[in-house]
Structures are given as C-alpha cells and as structure tokens.
JSON list of C-alpha atoms in Angstrom, two decimals:
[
{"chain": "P", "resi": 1, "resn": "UNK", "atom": "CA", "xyz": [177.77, -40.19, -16.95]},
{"chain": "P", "resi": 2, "resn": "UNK", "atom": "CA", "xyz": [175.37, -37.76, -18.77]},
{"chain": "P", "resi": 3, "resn": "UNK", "atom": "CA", "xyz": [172.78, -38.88, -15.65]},
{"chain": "P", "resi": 4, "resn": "UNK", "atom": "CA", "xyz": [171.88, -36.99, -13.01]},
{"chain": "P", "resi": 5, "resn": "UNK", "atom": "CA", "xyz": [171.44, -39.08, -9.74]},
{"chain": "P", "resi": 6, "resn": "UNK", "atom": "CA", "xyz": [169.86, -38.73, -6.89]},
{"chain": "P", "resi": 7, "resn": "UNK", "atom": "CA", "xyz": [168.83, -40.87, -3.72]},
{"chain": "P", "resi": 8, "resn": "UNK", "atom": "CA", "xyz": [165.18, -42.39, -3.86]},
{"chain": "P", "resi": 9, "resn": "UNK", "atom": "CA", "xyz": [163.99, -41.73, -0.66]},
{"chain": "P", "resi": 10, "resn": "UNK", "atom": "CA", "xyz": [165.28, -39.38, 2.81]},
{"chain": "P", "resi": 11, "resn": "UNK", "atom": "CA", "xyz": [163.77, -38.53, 5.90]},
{"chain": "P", "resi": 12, "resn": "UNK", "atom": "CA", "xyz": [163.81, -35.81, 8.28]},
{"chain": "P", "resi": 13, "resn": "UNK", "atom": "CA", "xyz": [162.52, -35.12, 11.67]},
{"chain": "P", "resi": 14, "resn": "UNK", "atom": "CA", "xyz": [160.59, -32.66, 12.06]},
{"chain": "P", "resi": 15, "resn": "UNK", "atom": "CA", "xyz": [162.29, -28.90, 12.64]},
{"chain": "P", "resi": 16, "resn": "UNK", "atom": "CA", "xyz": [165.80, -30.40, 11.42]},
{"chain": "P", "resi": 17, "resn": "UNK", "atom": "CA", "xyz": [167.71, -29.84, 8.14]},
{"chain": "P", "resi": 18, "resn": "UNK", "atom": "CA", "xyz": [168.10, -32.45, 5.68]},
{"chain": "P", "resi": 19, "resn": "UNK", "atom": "CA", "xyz": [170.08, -32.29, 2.22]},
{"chain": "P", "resi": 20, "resn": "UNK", "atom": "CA", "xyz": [169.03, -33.69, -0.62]},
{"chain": "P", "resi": 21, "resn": "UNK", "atom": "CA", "xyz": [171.83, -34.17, -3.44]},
{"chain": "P", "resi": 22, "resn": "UNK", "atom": "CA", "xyz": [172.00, -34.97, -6.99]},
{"chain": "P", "resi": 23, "resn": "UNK", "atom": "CA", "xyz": [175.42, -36.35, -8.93]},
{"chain": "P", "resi": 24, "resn": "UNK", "atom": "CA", "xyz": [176.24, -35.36, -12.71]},
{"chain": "P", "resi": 25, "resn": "UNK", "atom": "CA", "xyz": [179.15, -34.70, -15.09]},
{"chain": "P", "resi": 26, "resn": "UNK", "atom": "CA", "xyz": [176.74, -31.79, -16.02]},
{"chain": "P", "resi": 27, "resn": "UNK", "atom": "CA", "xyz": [177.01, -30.15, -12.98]},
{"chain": "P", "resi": 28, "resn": "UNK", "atom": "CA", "xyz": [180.68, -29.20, -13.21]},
{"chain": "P", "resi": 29, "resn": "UNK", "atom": "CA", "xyz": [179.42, -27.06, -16.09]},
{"chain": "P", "resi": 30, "resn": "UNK", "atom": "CA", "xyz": [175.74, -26.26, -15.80]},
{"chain": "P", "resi": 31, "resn": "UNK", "atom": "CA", "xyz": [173.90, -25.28, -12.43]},
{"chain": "P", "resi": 32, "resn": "UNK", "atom": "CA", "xyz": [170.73, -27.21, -11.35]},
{"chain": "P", "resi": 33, "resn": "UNK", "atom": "CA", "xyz": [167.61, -26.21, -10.55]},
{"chain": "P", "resi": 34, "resn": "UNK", "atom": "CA", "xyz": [165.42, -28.15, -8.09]},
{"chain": "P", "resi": 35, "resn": "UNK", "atom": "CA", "xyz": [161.42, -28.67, -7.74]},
{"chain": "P", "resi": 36, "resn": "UNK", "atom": "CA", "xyz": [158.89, -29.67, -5.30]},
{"chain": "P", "resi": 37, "resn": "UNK", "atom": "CA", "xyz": [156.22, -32.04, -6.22]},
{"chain": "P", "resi": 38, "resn": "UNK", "atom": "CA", "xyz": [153.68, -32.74, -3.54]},
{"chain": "P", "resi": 39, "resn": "UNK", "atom": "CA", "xyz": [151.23, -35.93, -4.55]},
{"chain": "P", "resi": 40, "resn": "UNK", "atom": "CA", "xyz": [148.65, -34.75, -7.42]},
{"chain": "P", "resi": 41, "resn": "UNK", "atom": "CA", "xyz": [150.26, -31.50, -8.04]},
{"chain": "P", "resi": 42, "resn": "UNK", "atom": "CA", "xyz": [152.13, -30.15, -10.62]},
{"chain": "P", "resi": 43, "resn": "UNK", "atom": "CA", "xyz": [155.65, -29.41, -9.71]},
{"chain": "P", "resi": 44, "resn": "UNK", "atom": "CA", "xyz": [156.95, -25.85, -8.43]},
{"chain": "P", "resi": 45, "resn": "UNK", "atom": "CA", "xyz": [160.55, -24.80, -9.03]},
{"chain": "P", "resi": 46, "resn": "UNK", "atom": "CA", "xyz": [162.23, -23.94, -5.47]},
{"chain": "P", "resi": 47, "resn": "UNK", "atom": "CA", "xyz": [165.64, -23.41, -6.37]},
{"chain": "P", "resi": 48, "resn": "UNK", "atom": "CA", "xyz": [167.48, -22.34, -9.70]},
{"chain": "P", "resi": 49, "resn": "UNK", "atom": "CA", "xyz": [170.91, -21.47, -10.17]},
{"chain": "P", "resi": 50, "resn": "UNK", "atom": "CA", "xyz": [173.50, -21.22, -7.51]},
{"chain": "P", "resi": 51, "resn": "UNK", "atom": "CA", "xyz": [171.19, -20.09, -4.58]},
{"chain": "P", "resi": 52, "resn": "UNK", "atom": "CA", "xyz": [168.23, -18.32, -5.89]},
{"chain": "P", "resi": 53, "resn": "UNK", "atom": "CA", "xyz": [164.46, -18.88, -4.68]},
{"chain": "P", "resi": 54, "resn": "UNK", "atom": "CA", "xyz": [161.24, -17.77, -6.64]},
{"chain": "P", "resi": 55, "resn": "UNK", "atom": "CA", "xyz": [158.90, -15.60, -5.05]},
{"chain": "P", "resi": 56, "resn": "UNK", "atom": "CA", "xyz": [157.41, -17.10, -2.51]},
{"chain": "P", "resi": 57, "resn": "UNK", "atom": "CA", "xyz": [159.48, -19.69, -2.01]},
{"chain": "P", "resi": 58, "resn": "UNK", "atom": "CA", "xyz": [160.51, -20.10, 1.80]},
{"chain": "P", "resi": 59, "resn": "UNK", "atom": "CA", "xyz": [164.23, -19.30, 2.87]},
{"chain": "P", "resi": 60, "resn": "UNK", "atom": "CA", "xyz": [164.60, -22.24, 4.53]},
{"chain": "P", "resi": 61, "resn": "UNK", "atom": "CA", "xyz": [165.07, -23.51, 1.07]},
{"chain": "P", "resi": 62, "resn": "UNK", "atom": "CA", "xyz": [168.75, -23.17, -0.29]},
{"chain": "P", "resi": 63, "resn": "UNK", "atom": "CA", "xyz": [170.53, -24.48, -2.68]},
{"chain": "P", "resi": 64, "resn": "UNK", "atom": "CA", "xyz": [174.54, -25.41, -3.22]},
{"chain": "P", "resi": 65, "resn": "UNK", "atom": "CA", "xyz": [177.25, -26.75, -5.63]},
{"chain": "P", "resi": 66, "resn": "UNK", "atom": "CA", "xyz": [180.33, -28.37, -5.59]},
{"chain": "P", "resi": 67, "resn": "UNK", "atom": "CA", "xyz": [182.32, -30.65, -8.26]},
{"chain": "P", "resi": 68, "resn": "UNK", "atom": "CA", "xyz": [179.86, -32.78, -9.82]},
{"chain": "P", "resi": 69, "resn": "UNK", "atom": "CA", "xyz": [176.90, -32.40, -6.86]},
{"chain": "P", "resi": 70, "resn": "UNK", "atom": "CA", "xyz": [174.31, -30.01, -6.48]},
{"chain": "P", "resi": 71, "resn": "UNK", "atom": "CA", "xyz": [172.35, -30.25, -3.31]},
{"chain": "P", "resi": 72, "resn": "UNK", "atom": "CA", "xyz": [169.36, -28.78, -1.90]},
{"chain": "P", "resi": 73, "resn": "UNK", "atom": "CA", "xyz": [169.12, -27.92, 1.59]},
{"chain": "P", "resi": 74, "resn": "UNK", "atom": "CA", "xyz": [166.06, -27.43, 3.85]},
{"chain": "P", "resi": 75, "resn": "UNK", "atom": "CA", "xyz": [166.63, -25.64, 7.21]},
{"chain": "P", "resi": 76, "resn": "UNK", "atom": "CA", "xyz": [164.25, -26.65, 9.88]},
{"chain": "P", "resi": 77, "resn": "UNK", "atom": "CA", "xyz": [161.89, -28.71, 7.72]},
{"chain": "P", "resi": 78, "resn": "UNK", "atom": "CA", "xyz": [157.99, -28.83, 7.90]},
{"chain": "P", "resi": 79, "resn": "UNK", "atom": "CA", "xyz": [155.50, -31.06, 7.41]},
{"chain": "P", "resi": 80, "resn": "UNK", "atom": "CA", "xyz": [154.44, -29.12, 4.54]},
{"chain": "P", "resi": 81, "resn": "UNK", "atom": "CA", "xyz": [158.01, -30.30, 2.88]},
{"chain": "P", "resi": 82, "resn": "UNK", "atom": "CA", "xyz": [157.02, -33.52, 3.01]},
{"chain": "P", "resi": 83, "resn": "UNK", "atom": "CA", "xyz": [157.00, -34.11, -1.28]},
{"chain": "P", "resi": 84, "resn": "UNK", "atom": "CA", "xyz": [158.94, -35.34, -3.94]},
{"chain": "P", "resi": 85, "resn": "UNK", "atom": "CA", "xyz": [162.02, -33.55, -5.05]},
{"chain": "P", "resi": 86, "resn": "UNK", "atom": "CA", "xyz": [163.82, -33.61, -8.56]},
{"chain": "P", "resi": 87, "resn": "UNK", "atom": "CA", "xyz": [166.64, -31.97, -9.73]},
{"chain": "P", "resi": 88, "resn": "UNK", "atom": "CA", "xyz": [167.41, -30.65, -13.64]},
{"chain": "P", "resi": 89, "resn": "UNK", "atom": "CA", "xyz": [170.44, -29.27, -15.45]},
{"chain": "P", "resi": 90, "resn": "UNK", "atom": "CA", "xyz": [171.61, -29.24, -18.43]},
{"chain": "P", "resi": 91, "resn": "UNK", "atom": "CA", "xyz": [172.85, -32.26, -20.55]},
{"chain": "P", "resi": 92, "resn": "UNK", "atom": "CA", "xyz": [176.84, -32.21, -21.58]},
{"chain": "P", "resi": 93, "resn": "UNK", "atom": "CA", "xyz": [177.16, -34.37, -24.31]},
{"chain": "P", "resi": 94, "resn": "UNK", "atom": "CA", "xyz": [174.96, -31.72, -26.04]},
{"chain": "P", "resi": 95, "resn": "UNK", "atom": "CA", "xyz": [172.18, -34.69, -27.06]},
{"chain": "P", "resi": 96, "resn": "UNK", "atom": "CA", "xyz": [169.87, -33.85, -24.02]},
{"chain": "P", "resi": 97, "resn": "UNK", "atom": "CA", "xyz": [169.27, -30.22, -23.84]},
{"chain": "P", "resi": 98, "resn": "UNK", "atom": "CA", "xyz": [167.87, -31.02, -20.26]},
{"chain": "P", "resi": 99, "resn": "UNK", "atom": "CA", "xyz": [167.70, -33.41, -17.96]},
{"chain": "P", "resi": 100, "resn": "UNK", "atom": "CA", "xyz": [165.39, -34.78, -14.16]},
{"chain": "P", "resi": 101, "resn": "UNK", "atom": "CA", "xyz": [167.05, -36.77, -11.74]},
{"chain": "P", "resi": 102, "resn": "UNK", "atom": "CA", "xyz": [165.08, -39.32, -10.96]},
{"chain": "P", "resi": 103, "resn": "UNK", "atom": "CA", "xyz": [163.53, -37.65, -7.87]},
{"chain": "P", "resi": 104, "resn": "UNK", "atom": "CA", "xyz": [163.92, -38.26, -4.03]},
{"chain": "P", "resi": 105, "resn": "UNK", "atom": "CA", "xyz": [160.80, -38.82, -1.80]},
{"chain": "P", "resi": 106, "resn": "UNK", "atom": "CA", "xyz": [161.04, -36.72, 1.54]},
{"chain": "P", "resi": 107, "resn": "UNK", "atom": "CA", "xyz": [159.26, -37.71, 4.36]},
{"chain": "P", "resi": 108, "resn": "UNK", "atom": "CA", "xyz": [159.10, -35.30, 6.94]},
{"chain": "P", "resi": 109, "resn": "UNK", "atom": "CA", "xyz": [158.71, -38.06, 10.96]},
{"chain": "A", "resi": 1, "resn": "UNK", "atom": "CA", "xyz": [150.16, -13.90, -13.41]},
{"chain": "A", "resi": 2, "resn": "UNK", "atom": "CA", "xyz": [151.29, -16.27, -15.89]},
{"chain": "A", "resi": 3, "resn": "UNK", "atom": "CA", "xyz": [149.12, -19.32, -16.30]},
{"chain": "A", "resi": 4, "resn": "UNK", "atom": "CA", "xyz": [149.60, -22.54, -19.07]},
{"chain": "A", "resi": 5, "resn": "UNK", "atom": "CA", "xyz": [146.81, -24.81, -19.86]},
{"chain": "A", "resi": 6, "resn": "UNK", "atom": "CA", "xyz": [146.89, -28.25, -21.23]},
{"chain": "A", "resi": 7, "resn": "UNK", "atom": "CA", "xyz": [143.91, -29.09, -23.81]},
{"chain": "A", "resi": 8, "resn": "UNK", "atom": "CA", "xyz": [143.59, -32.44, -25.55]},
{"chain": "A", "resi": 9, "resn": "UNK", "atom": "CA", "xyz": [142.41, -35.64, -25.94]},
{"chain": "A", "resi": 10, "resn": "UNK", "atom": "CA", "xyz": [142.33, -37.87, -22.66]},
{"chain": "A", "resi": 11, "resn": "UNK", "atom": "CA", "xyz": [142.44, -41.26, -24.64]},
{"chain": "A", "resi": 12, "resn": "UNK", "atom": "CA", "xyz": [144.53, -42.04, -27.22]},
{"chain": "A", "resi": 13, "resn": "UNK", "atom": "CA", "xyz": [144.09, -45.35, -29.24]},
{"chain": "A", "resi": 14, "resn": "UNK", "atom": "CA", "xyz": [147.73, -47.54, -29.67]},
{"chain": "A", "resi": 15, "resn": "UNK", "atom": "CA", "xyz": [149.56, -46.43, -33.04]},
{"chain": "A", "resi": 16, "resn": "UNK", "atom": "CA", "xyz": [147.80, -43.24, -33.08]},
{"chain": "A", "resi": 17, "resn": "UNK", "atom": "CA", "xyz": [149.16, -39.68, -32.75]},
{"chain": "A", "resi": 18, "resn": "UNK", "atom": "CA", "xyz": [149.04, -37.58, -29.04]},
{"chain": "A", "resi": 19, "resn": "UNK", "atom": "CA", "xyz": [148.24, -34.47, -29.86]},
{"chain": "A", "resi": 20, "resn": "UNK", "atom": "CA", "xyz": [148.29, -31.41, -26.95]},
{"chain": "A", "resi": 21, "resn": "UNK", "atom": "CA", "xyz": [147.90, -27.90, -26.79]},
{"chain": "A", "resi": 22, "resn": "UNK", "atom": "CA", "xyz": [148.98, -25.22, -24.10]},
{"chain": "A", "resi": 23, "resn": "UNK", "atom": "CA", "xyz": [147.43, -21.79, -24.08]},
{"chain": "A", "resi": 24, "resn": "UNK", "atom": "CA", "xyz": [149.63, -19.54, -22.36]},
{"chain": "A", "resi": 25, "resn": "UNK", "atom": "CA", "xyz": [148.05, -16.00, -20.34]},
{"chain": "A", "resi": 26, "resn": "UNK", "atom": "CA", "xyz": [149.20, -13.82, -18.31]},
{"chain": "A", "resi": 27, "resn": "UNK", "atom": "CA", "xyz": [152.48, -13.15, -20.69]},
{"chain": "A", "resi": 28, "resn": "UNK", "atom": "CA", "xyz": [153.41, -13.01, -24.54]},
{"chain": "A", "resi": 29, "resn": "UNK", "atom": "CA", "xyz": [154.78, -16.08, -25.64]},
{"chain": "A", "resi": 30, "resn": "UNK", "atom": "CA", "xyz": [157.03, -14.48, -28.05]},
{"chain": "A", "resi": 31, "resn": "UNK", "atom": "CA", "xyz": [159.13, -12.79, -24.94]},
{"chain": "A", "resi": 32, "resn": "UNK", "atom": "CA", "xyz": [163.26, -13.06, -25.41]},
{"chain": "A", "resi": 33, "resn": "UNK", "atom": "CA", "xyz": [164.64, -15.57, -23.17]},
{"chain": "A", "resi": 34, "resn": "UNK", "atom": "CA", "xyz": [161.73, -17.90, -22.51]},
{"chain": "A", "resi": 35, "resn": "UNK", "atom": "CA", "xyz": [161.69, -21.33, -24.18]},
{"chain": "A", "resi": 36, "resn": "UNK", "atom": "CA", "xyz": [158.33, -23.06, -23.99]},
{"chain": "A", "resi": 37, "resn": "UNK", "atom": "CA", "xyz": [158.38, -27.07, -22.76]},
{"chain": "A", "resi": 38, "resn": "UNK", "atom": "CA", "xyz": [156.59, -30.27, -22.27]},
{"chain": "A", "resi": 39, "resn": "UNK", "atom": "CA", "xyz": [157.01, -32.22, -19.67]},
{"chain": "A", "resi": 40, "resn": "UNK", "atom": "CA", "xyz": [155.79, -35.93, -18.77]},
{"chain": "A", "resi": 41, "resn": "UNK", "atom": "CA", "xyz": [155.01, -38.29, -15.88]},
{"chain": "A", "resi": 42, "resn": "UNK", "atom": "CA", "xyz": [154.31, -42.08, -16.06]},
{"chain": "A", "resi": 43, "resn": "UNK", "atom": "CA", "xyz": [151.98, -43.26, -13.45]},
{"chain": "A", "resi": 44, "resn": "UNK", "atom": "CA", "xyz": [154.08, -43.65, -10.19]},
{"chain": "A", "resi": 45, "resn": "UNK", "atom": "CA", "xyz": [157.21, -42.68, -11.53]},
{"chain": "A", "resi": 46, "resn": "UNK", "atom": "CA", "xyz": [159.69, -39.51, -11.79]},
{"chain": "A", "resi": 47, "resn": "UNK", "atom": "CA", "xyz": [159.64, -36.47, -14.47]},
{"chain": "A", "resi": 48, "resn": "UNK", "atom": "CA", "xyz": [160.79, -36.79, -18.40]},
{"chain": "A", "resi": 49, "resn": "UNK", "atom": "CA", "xyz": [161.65, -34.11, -20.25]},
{"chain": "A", "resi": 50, "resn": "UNK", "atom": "CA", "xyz": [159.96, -34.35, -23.86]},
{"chain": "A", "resi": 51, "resn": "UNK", "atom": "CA", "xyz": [161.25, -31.27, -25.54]},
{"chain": "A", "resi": 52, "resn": "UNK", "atom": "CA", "xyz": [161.34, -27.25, -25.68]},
{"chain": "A", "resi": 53, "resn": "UNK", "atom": "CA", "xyz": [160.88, -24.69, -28.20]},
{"chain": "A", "resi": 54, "resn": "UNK", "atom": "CA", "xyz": [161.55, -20.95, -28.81]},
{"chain": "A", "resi": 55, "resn": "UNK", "atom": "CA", "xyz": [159.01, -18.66, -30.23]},
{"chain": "A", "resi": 56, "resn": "UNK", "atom": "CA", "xyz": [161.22, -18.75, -33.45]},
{"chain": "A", "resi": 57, "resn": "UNK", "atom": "CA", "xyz": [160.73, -22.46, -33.75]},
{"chain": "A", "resi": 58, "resn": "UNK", "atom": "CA", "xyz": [163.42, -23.54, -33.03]},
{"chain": "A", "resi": 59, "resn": "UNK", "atom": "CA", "xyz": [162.99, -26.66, -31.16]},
{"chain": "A", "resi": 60, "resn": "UNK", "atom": "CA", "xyz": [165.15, -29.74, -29.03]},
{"chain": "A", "resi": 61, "resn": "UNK", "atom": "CA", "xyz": [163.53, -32.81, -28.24]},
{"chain": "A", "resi": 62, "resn": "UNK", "atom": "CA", "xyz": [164.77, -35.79, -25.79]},
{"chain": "A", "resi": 63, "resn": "UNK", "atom": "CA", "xyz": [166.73, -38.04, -28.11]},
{"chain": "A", "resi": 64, "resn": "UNK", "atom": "CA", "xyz": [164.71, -41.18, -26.21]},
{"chain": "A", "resi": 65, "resn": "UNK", "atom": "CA", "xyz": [161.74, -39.68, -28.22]},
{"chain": "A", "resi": 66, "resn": "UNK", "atom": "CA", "xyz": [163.19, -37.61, -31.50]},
{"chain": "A", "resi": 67, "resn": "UNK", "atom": "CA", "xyz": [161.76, -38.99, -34.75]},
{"chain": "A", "resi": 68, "resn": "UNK", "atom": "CA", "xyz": [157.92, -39.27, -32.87]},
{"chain": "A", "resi": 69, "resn": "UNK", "atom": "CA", "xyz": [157.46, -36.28, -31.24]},
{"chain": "A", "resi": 70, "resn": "UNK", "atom": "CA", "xyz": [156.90, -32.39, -32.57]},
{"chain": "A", "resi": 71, "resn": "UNK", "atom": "CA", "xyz": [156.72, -29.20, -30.73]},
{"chain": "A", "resi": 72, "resn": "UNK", "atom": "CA", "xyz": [155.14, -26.55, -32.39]},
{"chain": "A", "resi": 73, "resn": "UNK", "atom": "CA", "xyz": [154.48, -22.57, -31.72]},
{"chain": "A", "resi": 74, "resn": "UNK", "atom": "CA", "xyz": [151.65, -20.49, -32.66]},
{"chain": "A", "resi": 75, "resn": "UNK", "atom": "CA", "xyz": [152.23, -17.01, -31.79]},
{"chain": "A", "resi": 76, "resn": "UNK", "atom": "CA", "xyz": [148.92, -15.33, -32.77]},
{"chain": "A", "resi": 77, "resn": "UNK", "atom": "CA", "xyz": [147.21, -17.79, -30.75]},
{"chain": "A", "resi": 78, "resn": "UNK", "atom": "CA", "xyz": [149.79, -17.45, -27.59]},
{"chain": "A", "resi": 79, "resn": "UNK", "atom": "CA", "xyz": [149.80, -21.60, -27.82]},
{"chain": "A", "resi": 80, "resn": "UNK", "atom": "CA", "xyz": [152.08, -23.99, -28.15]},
{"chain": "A", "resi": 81, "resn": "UNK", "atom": "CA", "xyz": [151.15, -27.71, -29.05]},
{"chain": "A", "resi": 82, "resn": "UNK", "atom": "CA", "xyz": [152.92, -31.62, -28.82]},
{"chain": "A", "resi": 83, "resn": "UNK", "atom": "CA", "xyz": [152.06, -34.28, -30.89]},
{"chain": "A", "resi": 84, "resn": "UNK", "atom": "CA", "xyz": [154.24, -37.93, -30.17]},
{"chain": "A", "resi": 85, "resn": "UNK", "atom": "CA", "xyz": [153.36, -40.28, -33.10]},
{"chain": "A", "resi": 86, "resn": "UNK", "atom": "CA", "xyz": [152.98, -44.08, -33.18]},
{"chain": "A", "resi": 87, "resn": "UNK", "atom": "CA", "xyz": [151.83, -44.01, -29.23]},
{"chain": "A", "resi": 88, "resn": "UNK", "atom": "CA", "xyz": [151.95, -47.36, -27.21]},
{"chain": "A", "resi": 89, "resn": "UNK", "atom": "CA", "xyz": [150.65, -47.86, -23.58]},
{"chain": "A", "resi": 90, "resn": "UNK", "atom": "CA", "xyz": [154.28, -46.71, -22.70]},
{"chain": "A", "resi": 91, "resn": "UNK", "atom": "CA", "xyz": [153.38, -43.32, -23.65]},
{"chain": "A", "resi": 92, "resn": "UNK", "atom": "CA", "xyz": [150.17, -43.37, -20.79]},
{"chain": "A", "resi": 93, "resn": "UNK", "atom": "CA", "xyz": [151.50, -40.46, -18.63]},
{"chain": "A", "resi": 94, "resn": "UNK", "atom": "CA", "xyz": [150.64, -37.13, -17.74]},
{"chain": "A", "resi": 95, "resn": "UNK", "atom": "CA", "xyz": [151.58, -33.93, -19.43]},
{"chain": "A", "resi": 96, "resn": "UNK", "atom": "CA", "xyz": [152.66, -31.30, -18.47]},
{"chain": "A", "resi": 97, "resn": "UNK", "atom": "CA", "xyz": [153.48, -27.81, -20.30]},
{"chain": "A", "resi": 98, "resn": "UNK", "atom": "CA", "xyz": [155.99, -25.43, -18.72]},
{"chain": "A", "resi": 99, "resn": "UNK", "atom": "CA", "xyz": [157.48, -22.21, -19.26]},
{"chain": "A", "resi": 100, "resn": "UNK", "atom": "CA", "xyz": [161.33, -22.39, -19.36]},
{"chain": "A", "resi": 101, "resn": "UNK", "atom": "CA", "xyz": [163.38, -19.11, -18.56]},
{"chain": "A", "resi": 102, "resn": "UNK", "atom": "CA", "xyz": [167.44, -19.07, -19.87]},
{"chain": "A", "resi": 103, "resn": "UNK", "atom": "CA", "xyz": [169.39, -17.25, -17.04]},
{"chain": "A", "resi": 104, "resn": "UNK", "atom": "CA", "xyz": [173.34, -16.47, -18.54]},
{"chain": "A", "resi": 105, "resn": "UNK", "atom": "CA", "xyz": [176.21, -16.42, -16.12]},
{"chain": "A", "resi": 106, "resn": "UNK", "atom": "CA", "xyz": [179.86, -15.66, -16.79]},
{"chain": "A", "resi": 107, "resn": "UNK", "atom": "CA", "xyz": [181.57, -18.23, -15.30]},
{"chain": "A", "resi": 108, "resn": "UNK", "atom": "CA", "xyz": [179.14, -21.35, -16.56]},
{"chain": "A", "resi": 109, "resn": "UNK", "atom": "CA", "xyz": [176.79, -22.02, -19.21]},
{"chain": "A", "resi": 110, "resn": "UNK", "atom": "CA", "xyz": [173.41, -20.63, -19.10]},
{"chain": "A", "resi": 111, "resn": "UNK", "atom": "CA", "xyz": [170.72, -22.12, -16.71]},
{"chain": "A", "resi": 112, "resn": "UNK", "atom": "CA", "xyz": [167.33, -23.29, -18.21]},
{"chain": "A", "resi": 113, "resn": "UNK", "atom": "CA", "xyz": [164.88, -23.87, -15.39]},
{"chain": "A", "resi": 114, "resn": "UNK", "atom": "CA", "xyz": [160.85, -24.15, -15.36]},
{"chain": "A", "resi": 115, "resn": "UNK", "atom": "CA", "xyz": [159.28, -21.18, -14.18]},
{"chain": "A", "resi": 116, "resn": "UNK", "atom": "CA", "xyz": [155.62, -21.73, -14.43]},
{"chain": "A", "resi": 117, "resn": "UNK", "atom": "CA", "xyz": [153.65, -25.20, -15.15]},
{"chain": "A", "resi": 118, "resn": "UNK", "atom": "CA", "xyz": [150.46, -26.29, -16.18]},
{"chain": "A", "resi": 119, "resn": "UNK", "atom": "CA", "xyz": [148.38, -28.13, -14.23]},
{"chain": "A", "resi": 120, "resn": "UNK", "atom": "CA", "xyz": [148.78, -31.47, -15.94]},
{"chain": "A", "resi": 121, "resn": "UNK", "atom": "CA", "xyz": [146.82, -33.57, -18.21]},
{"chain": "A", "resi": 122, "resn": "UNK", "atom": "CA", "xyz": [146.06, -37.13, -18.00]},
{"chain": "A", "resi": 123, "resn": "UNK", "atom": "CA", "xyz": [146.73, -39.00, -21.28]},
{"chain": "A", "resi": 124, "resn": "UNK", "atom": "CA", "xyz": [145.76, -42.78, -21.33]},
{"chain": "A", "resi": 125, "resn": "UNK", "atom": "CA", "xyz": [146.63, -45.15, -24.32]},
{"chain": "A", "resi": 126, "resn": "UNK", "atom": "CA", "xyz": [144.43, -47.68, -25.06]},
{"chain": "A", "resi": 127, "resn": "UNK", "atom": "CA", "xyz": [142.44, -49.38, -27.33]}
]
C-alpha cells in the first residue's frame, strides 16, 4: 500500500516512554519525518531522517526504522507532549511525491 | 530566522478559484535544495499534502487534486502562491505554507521534510 498508517490515538503516563509508529511500503525506501501539532498551532517537525532532531527539539525525542515502520519514540514524556503526531515520507509509486499519515493523538495521564 | 506568511482571501464562494500567497523572510527563496509547499487541514481532521515547487518551477501536486490546483514562484517578490480551481465546501480547510528541505543519503532516496511553516490560514467556502 502507497499509505502510510498510523494508530489514531495512544496514551502515556506521565514520565514513561511511549512509541508511536507509522506502516508504509515507502518506508523500506524513503525515511520519515515526524511532526508535532499541539491544538491551534501549526505543526513543528521533531524528527527527520533516521534519528535527527531540529534545533531545539528535546532529546527525549528519537526517531527509528525498520522494514516497512518508522516509529517515533518519546523518553520520559511530558505534559507538554501531549499533541497530535503525523508522520511523512515519500510516495513509491512515484504519483505522490509526499505523503501524512493520518496522525495519532497523544495524551499524556 | 526564517518566517512564511499566508495572505488571502478568508471566504471563497463555491465554483470559484482559492487563491493564496506566502511571503517568505528570513531566507532567499531561490536557495538549492529547498522546495517550497502547501499544506492543508480540514476542520477536525489530519494533514494533506497539496503540492511543492522549486524556485525553477518546477512543481508536483497531490494527484487527489492535479488538474485544480497551481503552485506558482515569484522570485523577485520572495513569494510563492496556490490557487485550487472549481472550490466546493470540501475544500473549507486551513492552509498552510511550508518550507521543504531535500536531505540525500547513500543508501536510500533523498528525504523531503518541512522545515519551517506558516502560521496557517483559515479558508471557508461558502456562498
């Protein structure tokens, strides 16, 4: 599938680590980036490529890949985390030059 | 610090044309490397992608919306604009411009990811 997936909605207590994934054929061939959107905001990017933050991004914000999954990882989340998350990548059938997941919501208990 | 801007119409009557423009600062729009996107989000719901283009003009649009929508560049003016054609209430969403940076790697194909956004603009079709 030229989609990229993700799950709608994950929760994480406070000061734990929670993983957000996303599922594509693209991502065998194309690394994701990922981006926070809190409500009303425009989003931020937090992770691009294999593992790399932007400037001030915190480092409890990594990033991973494997097969056909990227996944973002938070390490001792805060209530500050609590947002929207979307992944993007490229598309591989060459018709979508890029592509969202369709977001998860991250609420932060 | 590079900043976009989103300028345009707020209300946009059915079979009309959306037309958008984001003034980029901070940074030359003509730099290598950096494509130049808009982005959109119906009420409630997740991101779209709506197209890119390079300070050449060369463009790619989301094939859900090629044959209504145009991205152009104006380089003397450090701008970039949309216009989607023949809008319906479907197309009530807000926009967003972004700056895209390419990153190349070896080993995969290169990585386009949004470095900088606008702040959004809230476009409403109605009659």
């Amino acid at each position: 599938s030229s989609e990229l997936t993700q799950d709608p909605a994950v929760s994480v207590a406070l000061g734990q680590t929670v993983r957000i994934t996303c599922q594509g054929d693209s991502l065998r061939n194309y690394y994701a980036s990922w981006y926070q959107q809190r409500p009303g905001q425009a989003p931020i990017c937090v992770i691009y490529g294999e593992n790399n933050r932007p400037s001030g991004i915190p480092d409890r914000f990594s990033g991973s890949r494997s097969g056909n999954t990227a996944s973002l990882t938070i390490t001792g989340a805060q209530a500050d985390d609590e947002a929207d998350y979307y992944c993007n990548s490229r598309d591989s059938s060459g018709n979508h030059p890029l592509r969202f997941g369709g977001g998860t919501k991250l609420t932060v208990l | 610090q590079v900043q976009l801007q989103e300028s345009g119409p707020g209300l946009v009557k059915p079979s009309q044309t959306l037309s958008l423009t984001c003034t980029v600062s901070g940074g030359s729009i003509s730099s290598g490397g950096l494509f130049w996107s808009w982005v959109r989000q119906h009420p409630g719901k997740g991101l779209e992608f709506i197209g890119y283009i390079f300070h050449s003009g060369s463009s790619f649009y989301n094939p859900s919306l090629r044959g209504r929508v145009t991205i152009s560049v104006d380089t003397s003016e450090n701008q970039f604009s949309l216009k989607l054609t023949s809008v319906t209430a479907a197309d009530t969403a807000v926009y967003y411009c972004a700056r895209v940076r390419r990153v190349d790697y070896d080993d995969y194909g290169s990585l386009y990811y949004f470095d900088y956004w606008g702040q959004g603009t809230l476009v409403t079709v109605s009659s």
